[in-house]
Short mmCIF file of C-alpha atoms and ligand atoms in Angstrom, two decimals:
data_model
loop_
_atom_site.label_atom_id
_atom_site.label_comp_id
_atom_site.label_asym_id
_atom_site.label_seq_id
_atom_site.Cartn_x
_atom_site.Cartn_y
_atom_site.Cartn_z
CA MET A 1 0.00 0.00 0.00
CA LYS A 2 1.27 3.50 -0.86
CA ILE A 3 0.32 6.35 1.45
CA VAL A 4 0.62 10.02 0.53
CA THR A 5 0.13 12.91 2.94
CA VAL A 6 -0.84 16.45 2.02
CA GLY A 7 1.04 18.36 4.69
CA THR A 8 4.05 17.63 6.86
CA GLY A 9 2.55 19.39 9.89
CA MET A 10 1.69 18.10 13.34
CA ALA A 11 -1.09 15.76 12.22
CA ALA A 12 0.84 14.30 9.28
CA ALA A 13 4.06 13.79 11.26
CA GLU A 14 2.25 12.05 14.10
CA PHE A 15 0.35 9.87 11.59
CA VAL A 16 3.52 8.75 9.80
CA GLN A 17 5.43 8.10 13.02
CA GLN A 18 2.56 5.97 14.35
CA LEU A 19 2.43 4.01 11.09
CA ARG A 20 6.13 3.19 11.08
CA GLN A 21 6.21 2.41 14.79
CA GLY A 22 3.20 0.15 14.22
CA GLY A 23 5.09 -1.82 11.57
CA PHE A 24 3.77 -0.28 8.35
CA ALA A 25 6.32 -1.22 5.67
CA GLY A 26 4.72 0.32 2.57
CA GLU A 27 5.78 3.42 0.67
CA ILE A 28 5.09 6.82 2.27
CA VAL A 29 5.33 10.15 0.43
CA MET A 30 4.81 13.45 2.30
CA CYS A 31 4.05 16.65 0.36
CA SER A 32 4.41 20.16 1.74
CA ASP A 33 4.49 23.61 0.22
CA GLU A 34 7.11 24.47 2.87
CA PRO A 35 10.78 23.38 2.83
CA HIS A 36 11.10 22.14 6.42
CA ALA A 37 11.25 18.96 8.44
CA PRO A 38 8.01 18.58 10.44
CA TYR A 39 7.80 21.36 13.02
CA SER A 40 5.46 22.49 15.78
CA PRO A 41 3.82 25.89 15.22
CA CYS A 42 3.22 25.99 19.01
CA VAL A 43 6.94 26.64 19.51
CA ILE A 44 7.22 29.48 16.97
CA PRO A 45 6.51 32.23 19.55
CA TYR A 46 9.62 31.15 21.50
CA LEU A 47 11.72 31.57 18.36
CA LEU A 48 10.14 34.96 17.70
CA ALA A 49 11.07 35.96 21.24
CA GLY A 50 14.69 35.18 20.37
CA GLU A 51 14.90 32.09 22.56
CA PRO A 52 16.58 28.86 21.51
CA ALA A 53 13.87 26.34 20.67
CA ASP A 54 15.40 23.26 19.08
CA ASN A 55 12.23 21.35 19.87
CA VAL A 56 10.50 23.25 17.06
CA TYR A 57 11.45 20.13 15.03
CA TRP A 58 9.43 18.11 17.48
CA LYS A 59 9.96 14.74 15.75
CA GLY A 60 13.63 15.36 14.95
CA ARG A 61 15.31 17.08 12.01
CA ASP A 62 16.06 13.67 10.49
CA PHE A 63 12.38 12.70 10.44
CA TYR A 64 12.16 11.78 6.75
CA ALA A 65 15.22 9.55 6.81
CA ARG A 66 14.38 8.00 10.16
CA TYR A 67 10.88 6.99 9.09
CA GLN A 68 11.80 6.11 5.47
CA VAL A 69 9.64 8.80 3.94
CA THR A 70 10.01 10.34 0.50
CA PRO A 71 9.58 14.08 1.14
CA ARG A 72 8.21 16.33 -1.59
CA LEU A 73 9.09 19.70 -0.09
CA GLY A 74 8.33 23.10 -1.57
CA GLU A 75 5.75 21.27 -3.67
CA LYS A 76 2.30 22.74 -3.25
CA VAL A 77 -0.43 20.22 -4.04
CA VAL A 78 -2.78 21.92 -6.50
CA GLU A 79 -5.11 19.13 -7.60
CA ILE A 80 -6.51 15.91 -6.21
CA ASP A 81 -8.20 13.45 -8.56
CA ARG A 82 -10.17 11.20 -6.23
CA GLU A 83 -11.38 8.84 -8.94
CA ALA A 84 -7.92 8.22 -10.34
CA GLY A 85 -6.37 8.24 -6.84
CA LEU A 86 -3.65 10.74 -7.62
CA LEU A 87 -2.55 14.26 -6.85
CA ARG A 88 -0.63 16.86 -8.80
CA THR A 89 1.80 19.45 -7.44
CA ALA A 90 2.47 22.96 -8.73
CA SER A 91 5.65 21.75 -10.43
CA GLY A 92 3.63 19.16 -12.38
CA ARG A 93 4.72 16.14 -10.35
CA ILE A 94 2.10 13.42 -10.04
CA GLU A 95 1.80 11.06 -7.07
CA ASN A 96 -0.67 8.21 -7.09
CA TYR A 97 -1.94 6.89 -3.76
CA ASP A 98 -3.79 3.98 -2.21
CA ARG A 99 -4.60 6.09 0.85
CA LEU A 100 -4.38 9.87 1.12
CA PHE A 101 -3.93 11.54 4.51
CA TYR A 102 -5.20 15.08 4.08
CA ALA A 103 -3.80 17.38 6.80
CA ALA A 104 -3.26 20.70 5.04
CA GLY A 105 -3.97 22.81 8.14
CA SER A 106 -4.97 26.43 7.69
CA ARG A 107 -3.47 29.72 6.56
CA SER A 108 -3.52 33.30 7.86
CA TRP A 109 -6.55 35.35 6.93
CA PHE A 110 -5.80 38.95 5.93
CA PRO A 111 -8.68 41.47 6.15
CA ARG A 112 -6.87 43.50 3.47
CA PRO A 113 -4.73 41.20 1.30
CA GLU A 114 -3.17 44.26 -0.37
CA TRP A 115 -1.34 45.01 2.92
CA LEU A 116 1.01 42.17 2.04
CA GLU A 117 2.42 44.30 -0.78
CA ALA A 118 4.12 46.47 1.85
CA GLU A 119 7.53 45.35 3.07
CA GLY A 120 7.21 44.67 6.79
CA VAL A 121 3.75 43.05 6.88
CA PHE A 122 3.54 39.39 7.86
CA GLY A 123 1.12 36.69 8.97
CA PHE A 124 2.06 34.58 11.99
CA LYS A 125 1.33 30.98 11.13
CA THR A 126 4.29 29.10 9.74
CA LEU A 127 7.96 28.60 10.49
CA SER A 128 8.66 30.39 7.21
CA ASP A 129 6.65 33.41 8.49
CA MET A 130 8.70 33.37 11.67
CA GLN A 131 12.01 33.16 9.81
CA SER A 132 10.99 36.05 7.53
CA ILE A 133 9.99 38.21 10.52
CA ASP A 134 13.21 37.35 12.33
CA ARG A 135 15.35 38.23 9.30
CA TYR A 136 13.42 41.45 8.71
CA ILE A 137 13.82 42.60 12.34
CA GLY A 138 17.56 41.96 12.12
CA GLU A 139 18.13 43.57 8.72
CA HIS A 140 16.11 46.71 9.49
CA GLY A 141 16.94 47.13 13.16
CA VAL A 142 13.22 47.10 13.96
CA GLN A 143 12.43 48.62 17.37
CA ARG A 144 8.64 48.91 17.18
CA ALA A 145 5.99 46.45 16.14
CA VAL A 146 2.23 46.50 15.76
CA VAL A 147 0.16 43.35 16.06
CA VAL A 148 -3.42 43.44 14.81
CA GLY A 149 -5.71 40.86 16.42
CA GLY A 150 -6.14 40.19 20.14
CA GLY A 151 -7.04 36.51 20.03
CA PHE A 152 -4.78 33.67 21.18
CA ILE A 153 -2.28 33.98 18.30
CA GLY A 154 -2.13 37.79 18.32
CA VAL A 155 -1.50 37.94 22.07
CA ASP A 156 1.05 35.11 21.76
CA ALA A 157 2.91 37.08 19.04
CA ALA A 158 2.75 40.40 20.90
CA LEU A 159 4.11 38.86 24.11
CA ALA A 160 6.94 37.19 22.18
CA LEU A 161 7.97 40.46 20.50
CA ARG A 162 7.82 42.30 23.82
CA HIS A 163 9.97 39.58 25.38
CA ARG A 164 12.46 40.18 22.58
CA GLY A 165 12.69 43.82 23.66
CA LEU A 166 10.59 45.56 21.01
CA GLN A 167 8.05 48.28 21.75
CA VAL A 168 4.79 46.57 20.91
CA SER A 169 1.30 47.90 20.20
CA LEU A 170 -1.65 45.57 19.88
CA VAL A 171 -4.75 46.68 17.98
CA HIS A 172 -7.96 44.77 18.64
CA CYS A 173 -11.48 45.40 17.39
CA HIS A 174 -13.19 44.04 20.51
CA GLU A 175 -13.47 45.69 23.96
CA ARG A 176 -11.52 42.81 25.53
CA LEU A 177 -8.79 40.39 24.48
CA LEU A 178 -9.15 36.64 24.02
CA GLU A 179 -12.91 36.97 23.69
CA ARG A 180 -13.32 33.52 22.15
CA MET A 181 -11.53 31.68 24.96
CA THR A 182 -13.10 33.61 27.86
CA ASP A 183 -16.45 34.97 29.00
CA ALA A 184 -17.00 38.71 29.61
CA ASP A 185 -15.70 38.77 33.21
CA GLY A 186 -12.78 36.42 32.63
CA GLY A 187 -11.79 38.25 29.46
CA ARG A 188 -11.92 41.62 31.21
CA PHE A 189 -9.78 40.28 34.08
CA ALA A 190 -7.20 38.89 31.63
CA THR A 191 -7.27 42.11 29.59
CA ASP A 192 -6.72 44.27 32.70
CA LYS A 193 -3.79 42.11 33.80
CA LEU A 194 -2.22 42.23 30.35
CA GLN A 195 -2.64 46.00 30.25
CA GLN A 196 -1.04 46.41 33.67
CA ARG A 197 1.81 43.93 33.36
CA SER A 198 2.82 43.08 29.82
CA GLY A 199 4.39 46.39 28.77
CA ILE A 200 2.35 46.27 25.56
CA ALA A 201 0.30 49.31 24.45
CA PHE A 202 -3.26 48.19 23.72
CA TYR A 203 -5.64 49.90 21.31
CA MET A 204 -9.01 48.31 22.04
CA GLN A 205 -12.15 48.67 19.92
CA SER A 206 -9.82 49.85 17.17
CA GLU A 207 -9.05 48.77 13.65
CA VAL A 208 -6.17 49.40 11.29
CA GLU A 209 -7.48 51.64 8.54
CA ALA A 210 -4.45 52.30 6.34
CA LEU A 211 -0.70 51.83 6.02
CA ASP A 212 1.93 54.47 5.18
CA CYS A 213 4.93 53.23 3.24
CA ASN A 214 8.14 54.79 2.01
CA GLY A 215 9.71 53.12 -1.01
CA GLY A 216 7.39 50.16 -0.39
CA GLN A 217 8.53 49.77 3.22
CA LEU A 218 6.07 50.16 6.08
CA GLN A 219 6.50 53.37 8.12
CA ARG A 220 3.30 53.68 10.16
CA VAL A 221 -0.20 52.33 10.52
CA TRP A 222 -3.30 54.50 10.83
CA LEU A 223 -6.17 53.46 13.06
CA GLN A 224 -9.78 54.24 12.21
CA ASN A 225 -9.92 56.94 14.92
CA GLY A 226 -7.03 58.84 13.32
CA THR A 227 -4.26 57.57 15.63
CA ALA A 228 -0.93 56.99 13.86
CA LEU A 229 1.43 54.27 15.14
CA GLU A 230 5.02 54.54 13.91
CA THR A 231 6.26 51.06 13.07
CA GLN A 232 8.27 49.10 10.54
CA LEU A 233 6.63 45.79 11.41
CA LEU A 234 2.97 44.78 11.28
CA ILE A 235 1.91 41.27 12.22
CA VAL A 236 -1.60 40.37 11.13
CA ALA A 237 -3.22 37.81 13.44
CA THR A 238 -6.88 38.20 12.59
CA GLY A 239 -7.74 34.57 12.05
CA PHE A 240 -7.14 31.50 9.92
CA VAL A 241 -8.82 29.93 6.91
CA PRO A 242 -8.79 26.12 6.66
CA ASN A 243 -7.00 24.81 3.55
CA SER A 244 -9.95 22.65 2.56
CA ALA A 245 -10.87 23.99 -0.90
CA LEU A 246 -8.38 21.66 -2.60
CA LEU A 247 -10.35 18.64 -1.41
CA SER A 248 -13.89 19.93 -0.96
CA GLY A 249 -14.06 23.06 -3.12
CA ARG A 250 -14.96 25.12 -0.04
CA GLU A 251 -12.99 26.94 2.64
CA GLU A 252 -15.08 25.86 5.62
CA GLY A 253 -13.08 22.80 6.65
CA ILE A 254 -13.92 19.20 5.82
CA ALA A 255 -16.60 17.48 7.88
CA VAL A 256 -15.69 13.96 8.95
CA GLY A 257 -17.28 11.39 11.23
CA ASP A 258 -15.52 9.41 13.93
CA ASP A 259 -13.75 7.31 11.26
CA LEU A 260 -12.15 10.56 9.95
CA LEU A 261 -12.87 9.46 6.38
CA ALA A 262 -13.78 11.93 3.64
CA ASP A 263 -14.15 8.99 1.28
CA PRO A 264 -12.99 5.36 1.54
CA ARG A 265 -9.44 6.26 0.49
CA ILE A 266 -9.04 9.70 2.08
CA LEU A 267 -8.49 10.41 5.77
CA VAL A 268 -8.70 13.98 7.10
CA ALA A 269 -7.15 15.32 10.30
CA GLY A 270 -5.87 18.43 12.06
CA ASP A 271 -6.88 22.07 11.70
CA VAL A 272 -8.68 21.39 8.42
CA ALA A 273 -11.05 18.79 9.91
CA VAL A 274 -14.55 19.62 11.15
CA THR A 275 -15.25 17.13 13.93
CA ARG A 276 -17.75 16.62 16.66
CA HIS A 277 -17.07 17.96 20.13
CA ALA A 278 -16.09 15.35 22.72
CA ILE A 279 -18.50 16.62 25.39
CA ASP A 280 -21.45 18.62 24.12
CA GLY A 281 -20.28 21.46 21.89
CA PRO A 282 -21.28 21.84 18.26
CA ASP A 283 -19.36 20.26 15.37
CA GLY A 284 -16.54 22.59 14.39
CA LEU A 285 -12.93 23.38 13.62
CA TYR A 286 -11.14 22.65 16.89
CA ALA A 287 -7.67 23.75 15.87
CA THR A 288 -5.30 22.65 18.61
CA ALA A 289 -2.28 20.39 18.66
CA PRO A 290 -3.78 17.74 21.01
CA ASN A 291 -6.82 17.35 18.73
CA ALA A 292 -4.62 17.03 15.62
CA ILE A 293 -2.44 14.41 17.33
CA ALA A 294 -5.39 12.40 18.63
CA GLN A 295 -6.96 12.33 15.15
CA ALA A 296 -3.67 11.26 13.55
CA ARG A 297 -3.39 8.37 16.01
CA VAL A 298 -6.88 7.10 15.23
CA ALA A 299 -6.23 7.35 11.48
CA ALA A 300 -2.94 5.45 11.77
CA ALA A 301 -4.45 2.75 13.98
CA ASN A 302 -7.14 2.11 11.37
CA ILE A 303 -4.61 1.87 8.53
CA LEU A 304 -2.73 -0.65 10.67
CA GLY A 305 -5.85 -2.84 10.79
CA GLY A 306 -7.57 -1.56 13.93
CA VAL A 307 -11.15 -0.37 14.24
CA GLU A 308 -10.80 2.83 16.24
CA ARG A 309 -13.22 5.73 16.48
CA TYR A 310 -12.29 9.32 17.16
CA ALA A 311 -13.64 10.36 20.57
CA GLY A 312 -14.25 13.97 19.54
CA SER A 313 -12.38 17.24 19.99
CA LEU A 314 -12.03 19.60 22.92
CA ASN A 315 -11.82 23.37 22.67
CA ALA A 316 -9.21 23.53 25.44
CA ASN A 317 -6.75 26.43 25.26
CA VAL A 318 -3.73 27.33 27.37
CA LEU A 319 -2.03 30.71 26.91
CA ARG A 320 1.12 30.77 29.00
CA LYS A 321 4.10 31.72 26.85
CA HIS A 322 5.97 34.80 28.10
CA ILE A 323 3.44 35.74 30.79
CA ASP A 324 3.31 35.02 34.49
CA PHE A 325 -0.49 34.88 34.57
CA PRO A 326 -1.64 32.08 32.29
CA VAL A 327 -5.12 31.95 30.77
CA VAL A 328 -6.68 28.49 30.55
CA SER A 329 -10.16 27.61 29.32
CA ALA A 330 -12.33 24.89 27.83
CA GLY A 331 -15.94 24.05 27.09
CA ARG A 332 -18.99 26.26 26.89
CA PHE A 333 -19.62 29.27 29.06
CA GLU A 334 -23.26 28.43 29.67
CA GLY A 335 -25.09 27.22 32.76
CA GLU A 336 -24.81 28.14 36.43
CA SER A 337 -21.54 29.97 37.10
CA VAL A 338 -19.43 29.46 40.23
CA THR A 339 -16.59 31.96 40.65
CA PHE A 340 -13.61 32.57 42.86
CA SER A 341 -11.53 35.67 42.29
CA ASN A 342 -9.11 37.93 44.09
CA ASP A 343 -6.58 40.50 42.86
CA ARG A 344 -4.37 37.76 41.33
CA LEU A 345 -6.75 35.02 40.26
CA PHE A 346 -9.96 34.59 38.34
CA ARG A 347 -11.47 31.11 38.39
CA ARG A 348 -14.91 30.35 37.02
CA VAL A 349 -16.70 27.14 36.25
CA TYR A 350 -20.03 26.77 34.44
CA LEU A 351 -22.21 23.91 35.64
CA CYS A 352 -24.95 21.98 33.86
CA ASP A 353 -26.63 19.04 35.62
CA ASP A 354 -24.04 19.36 38.41
CA ARG A 355 -21.21 18.75 35.91
CA ILE A 356 -18.64 21.14 34.49
CA ASN A 357 -19.82 22.55 31.19
CA GLY A 358 -16.94 24.98 30.74
CA TYR A 359 -14.28 26.82 32.73
CA ILE A 360 -11.91 29.78 32.72
CA LEU A 361 -8.81 30.01 34.90
CA VAL A 362 -6.71 33.18 34.83
CA GLY A 363 -3.63 33.79 36.94
CA ASP A 364 -2.18 30.34 37.56
CA THR A 365 -2.36 26.76 36.33
CA ARG A 366 -2.43 25.02 39.72
CA LEU A 367 -5.96 23.76 39.21
CA ALA A 368 -5.84 23.37 35.44
CA GLY A 369 -5.16 19.63 35.38
CA TYR A 370 -7.70 18.82 38.08
CA ILE A 371 -10.50 20.94 36.60
CA TYR A 372 -9.79 19.50 33.15
CA ASP A 373 -10.03 16.01 34.58
CA LEU A 374 -13.33 16.80 36.33
CA TYR A 375 -14.64 18.30 33.08
CA VAL A 376 -13.80 15.40 30.77
CA SER A 377 -14.69 12.68 33.29
CA ARG A 378 -18.19 14.21 33.71
CA GLN A 379 -18.13 13.79 37.49
CA PRO A 380 -20.84 15.59 39.48
CA VAL A 381 -19.05 18.44 41.28
CA ALA A 382 -21.76 20.86 42.41
CA ASP A 383 -21.27 20.14 46.12
CA LYS A 384 -17.49 20.66 46.13
CA ILE A 385 -16.63 23.04 43.29
CA GLN A 386 -16.70 26.21 45.41
CA GLY A 387 -14.09 24.71 47.72
CA ILE A 388 -11.94 23.55 44.82
CA LEU A 389 -11.94 26.97 43.15
CA ALA A 390 -11.00 28.67 46.43
CA ASP A 391 -8.03 26.36 46.89
CA ILE A 392 -5.18 28.83 46.42
CA ARG A 393 -2.39 26.31 46.85
CA GLY A 394 -3.84 23.71 44.51
CA GLU A 395 -4.01 20.90 47.08
CA SER A 396 -7.55 19.77 46.31
CA TYR A 397 -6.54 17.24 43.67
CA TYR A 398 -4.25 15.44 46.10
CA ARG A 399 -6.90 15.67 48.81
CA SER A 400 -9.40 14.08 46.41
CA LEU A 401 -6.97 11.20 45.83
CA MET A 402 -6.93 10.65 49.59
CA GLY A 403 -10.72 10.86 49.81
CA LEU A 404 -10.61 14.20 51.67
CA ALA A 405 -12.91 17.17 51.08
CA PRO A 406 -11.48 20.28 49.37
CA VAL A 407 -9.97 22.95 51.61
CA ALA A 408 -12.57 25.24 53.16
CA PRO A 409 -13.52 28.19 50.93
CA ALA A 410 -11.74 31.42 51.80
CA CYS A 411 -13.93 33.94 53.62
C1 LIG B 1 1.79 30.68 16.38
C2 LIG B 1 0.99 29.47 16.76
C3 LIG B 1 0.98 29.04 18.08
C4 LIG B 1 0.22 27.92 18.44
N1 LIG B 1 0.23 27.53 19.74
C5 LIG B 1 -0.49 26.45 20.10
C6 LIG B 1 -0.48 26.00 21.45
O1 LIG B 1 0.17 26.60 22.32
N2 LIG B 1 -1.20 24.89 21.77
C7 LIG B 1 -1.94 24.21 20.82
O2 LIG B 1 -2.57 23.19 21.12
N3 LIG B 1 -1.97 24.61 19.52
C8 LIG B 1 -1.27 25.72 19.15
N4 LIG B 1 -1.28 26.12 17.84
C9 LIG B 1 -2.10 25.37 16.87
C10 LIG B 1 -1.36 24.11 16.38
O3 LIG B 1 -0.09 24.46 15.91
C11 LIG B 1 -2.19 23.45 15.28
O4 LIG B 1 -3.43 23.07 15.83
C12 LIG B 1 -1.49 22.22 14.68
O5 LIG B 1 -0.26 22.58 14.10
C13 LIG B 1 -2.40 21.58 13.61
O6 LIG B 1 -1.70 20.60 12.90
P1 LIG B 1 -2.02 20.36 11.34
O7 LIG B 1 -1.15 19.24 10.92
O8 LIG B 1 -3.47 20.28 11.11
O9 LIG B 1 -1.57 21.72 10.62
P2 LIG B 1 -0.12 22.32 10.44
O10 LIG B 1 0.77 21.89 11.53
O11 LIG B 1 -0.33 23.79 10.23
O12 LIG B 1 0.40 21.67 9.07
C14 LIG B 1 -0.22 21.90 7.83
C15 LIG B 1 0.69 21.40 6.74
O13 LIG B 1 0.02 21.44 5.48
C16 LIG B 1 0.91 21.95 4.50
N5 LIG B 1 0.09 22.41 3.37
C17 LIG B 1 -0.97 23.24 3.37
N6 LIG B 1 -1.48 23.36 2.13
C18 LIG B 1 -0.73 22.58 1.33
C19 LIG B 1 -0.76 22.27 -0.06
N7 LIG B 1 -1.68 22.76 -0.88
N8 LIG B 1 0.18 21.44 -0.56
C20 LIG B 1 1.13 20.90 0.26
N9 LIG B 1 1.20 21.15 1.58
C21 LIG B 1 0.27 21.97 2.10
C22 LIG B 1 1.71 22.98 5.27
O14 LIG B 1 2.90 23.32 4.62
C23 LIG B 1 1.96 22.20 6.56
O15 LIG B 1 3.03 21.28 6.36
C24 LIG B 1 -0.53 27.23 17.45
C25 LIG B 1 -0.51 27.67 16.12
C26 LIG B 1 0.23 28.77 15.77
C27 LIG B 1 0.24 29.24 14.33
#
């Protein structure tokens, strides 16, 4: 059997490693429009911050040789002929397949694509983006940066640039940051903390209206309210578009069931896959590394002869790079809310039928593992959750292992 992957990203690398470790001896070809060994986009912010991050090549730089893969790098796949069982790359190369693993991920979405014509404007998605930004900062002695977009990726990028020593402004259209991974109170708490402690200048409820360039190079950005921000670097982090059109003709992701099949010969996984939620959320694009890896493992197990079903995705997010007050959340912010907060911490859980329906933890990660476990295991928690949330030192998990009640809630 010959297997071809579209993508060499997190899902595809995990899939191939699982196949080889499971004894698959057939031919494997991996196609990517990028030139790299498989890398983890999660690590890119550390590189942007100027920190050593060798683990960006999370499966090893020698991945292709180690797992006897034929890499087709810098070869964008431009056509898939499902009936013939073959794909074509931009250079005209044709690869036939017995099974296709489609894990093409997503790409940056630019509200104004023409901005990319200016030198100094970048997306923040790929290792190639990161290397271009890094080179540009070095070559132009960039001191100031503007990031547009205050979601997970925009905040991640802004914190990394600040850590590197740049003066950073973040422009966000909403009244609070991280609005998709928090509720109103949690988001406001996280936004206030970021404003007080990150050293980043925030322009909330603002949008970038226009760019000023000199000789094609970015000089400043203009906000809608007339504010001018002097900068040579603009990072656009306003969202991603799944790379699904190649397979489905549409850019909405590819819906798959628990077998992850788009058709009998094509498996789909990672940021491009629309899957069901593991607990009770709607079907959707749940674009995180753990979901991509879990899907890849199910797909590989089934190629190896197993009959595994994907258990569904979680919308769990952890923002903790370059800040000392992490933001952790999962699930839906609906139901009865139970909250503990002080000047350092904001902890809120939403309950439905006595079980955790969603949660937001800002300030530390002491309870993150325990609350996650209570959430996914669907244990009734209504009688003890107040005590758990008030547990400043994070002892309640260990107390639960010993059959003890959580520490008494703080007065
Ligand atoms: C800056 C950043 C930080 C992140 N931080 C976190 C984090 O902290 N925690 C977390 O869980 N998740 C994080 N993520 C998300 C995580 O990286 C993704 O969920 C994960 O990489 C998805 O894996 P994937 O294989 O679906 O896509 P990717 O890893 O993006 O791989 C997609 C692959 O498809 C290739 N490709 C696309 N189109 C074509 C084509 N036409 N032809 C050939 N090849 C093609 C690409 O070159 C690439 O190899 C982060 C993402 C970014 C960008």
